[in-house]
Short mmCIF file of C-alpha atoms in Angstrom, two decimals:
data_model
loop_
_atom_site.label_atom_id
_atom_site.label_comp_id
_atom_site.label_asym_id
_atom_site.label_seq_id
_atom_site.Cartn_x
_atom_site.Cartn_y
_atom_site.Cartn_z
CA MET A 1 82.44 72.81 75.30
CA GLY A 2 79.46 74.89 74.45
CA ARG A 3 81.09 78.34 74.65
CA LYS A 4 83.38 80.56 72.59
CA LEU A 5 87.05 79.72 72.84
CA GLU A 6 88.92 82.43 74.81
CA TYR A 7 92.62 82.63 74.85
CA PRO A 8 94.41 84.27 77.86
CA LYS A 9 96.42 87.44 77.32
CA PRO A 10 99.91 86.54 76.17
CA CYS A 11 102.57 86.87 78.83
CA TYR A 12 105.48 87.43 76.40
CA ASP A 13 105.68 89.69 73.33
CA VAL A 14 108.15 87.49 71.48
CA PRO A 15 109.16 83.83 71.47
CA ILE A 16 111.68 82.82 74.04
CA VAL A 17 114.73 81.13 72.51
CA LEU A 18 117.06 79.31 74.86
CA ASP A 19 120.49 77.77 74.11
CA PRO A 20 121.12 75.08 76.68
CA LYS A 21 124.87 75.29 75.94
CA GLY A 22 124.85 78.70 77.57
CA PHE A 23 123.83 77.20 80.99
CA SER A 24 126.20 75.49 83.42
CA TRP A 25 125.65 72.00 84.86
CA ARG A 26 125.12 72.16 88.56
CA ALA A 27 125.92 69.20 90.87
CA THR A 28 123.13 67.63 93.00
CA ALA A 29 123.41 65.72 96.30
CA ASP A 30 123.07 62.52 94.21
CA ALA A 31 126.31 60.95 92.94
CA GLY A 32 126.53 61.22 89.16
CA VAL A 33 123.52 63.48 88.82
CA SER A 34 123.65 67.17 87.65
CA PHE A 35 121.05 69.58 86.27
CA LYS A 36 120.56 72.83 84.42
CA ARG A 37 117.64 75.17 85.28
CA LEU A 38 116.83 76.78 81.92
CA GLY A 39 113.85 78.88 83.18
CA THR A 40 110.82 79.36 85.30
CA PHE A 41 107.85 80.88 83.54
CA THR A 42 104.66 82.58 84.61
CA GLU A 43 102.79 82.57 87.93
CA ARG A 44 102.13 78.83 87.38
CA GLU A 45 105.88 78.23 87.71
CA THR A 46 106.30 76.16 84.59
CA ARG A 47 109.90 75.12 84.81
CA LEU A 48 112.31 73.82 82.12
CA ASP A 49 115.19 71.75 83.50
CA MET A 50 117.79 69.35 82.10
CA ILE A 51 118.98 66.49 84.18
CA ARG A 52 122.20 64.60 83.41
CA LEU A 53 122.91 61.15 84.76
CA GLU A 54 126.27 59.49 84.39
CA LYS A 55 126.27 55.72 83.65
CA GLY A 56 125.05 53.83 86.67
CA ALA A 57 123.66 56.87 88.43
CA THR A 58 120.21 56.88 90.06
CA TRP A 59 117.91 59.88 90.26
CA THR A 60 114.58 60.11 92.08
CA VAL A 61 112.24 62.73 90.83
CA PRO A 62 111.09 64.77 93.79
CA ALA A 63 107.36 64.44 94.60
CA GLU A 64 105.53 67.65 93.70
CA ALA A 65 101.86 68.62 93.37
CA ALA A 66 102.23 68.90 89.63
CA ILE A 67 102.36 66.94 86.44
CA ARG A 68 105.98 66.53 85.25
CA LEU A 69 106.95 65.66 81.64
CA LEU A 70 110.45 64.08 81.19
CA PHE A 71 112.05 63.53 77.75
CA VAL A 72 115.17 61.37 77.18
CA LEU A 73 117.57 63.22 74.96
CA ASP A 74 120.23 60.57 74.81
CA GLY A 75 121.06 57.23 76.41
CA ASN A 76 118.79 54.76 78.11
CA GLY A 77 117.70 53.66 81.55
CA THR A 78 114.70 52.58 83.57
CA CYS A 79 111.87 54.38 85.36
CA ASP A 80 109.65 52.52 87.73
CA GLY A 81 110.94 49.19 86.28
CA GLU A 82 110.21 50.15 82.72
CA ALA A 83 112.98 50.62 80.15
CA TYR A 84 113.28 53.89 78.26
CA ASP A 85 115.57 54.82 75.38
CA ARG A 86 116.56 57.95 73.46
CA HIS A 87 113.61 60.23 72.60
CA ALA A 88 111.24 58.52 75.03
CA ALA A 89 108.75 60.60 76.98
CA ILE A 90 107.77 59.98 80.60
CA GLU A 91 104.80 61.45 82.37
CA ALA A 92 104.91 61.74 86.19
CA GLN A 93 101.57 62.46 87.88
CA PRO A 94 101.25 64.74 90.91
CA ASP A 95 103.18 63.32 93.90
CA ASP A 96 104.77 60.60 91.78
CA ARG A 97 108.45 59.92 92.58
#
């Protein structure tokens, strides 16, 4: 880019290690959908959530002014008409639902 690479000052002194088993599933307003909020980090509000869908459940990602990355840990389903299986990644652009 034509200039010296500058890294921002670190926000944390040590790595953050989370154990998702230590967090409780919370129900949503959508039948068969629950979530875990594992953390919200920095002033940019980077969030780490887990979403669980029971078989046949439908979840609409809320529209936000941010890029969202979704990763399928287990199971399969569809997103915007495209099929996804275990270990698939989905990128949602700002204001996508």
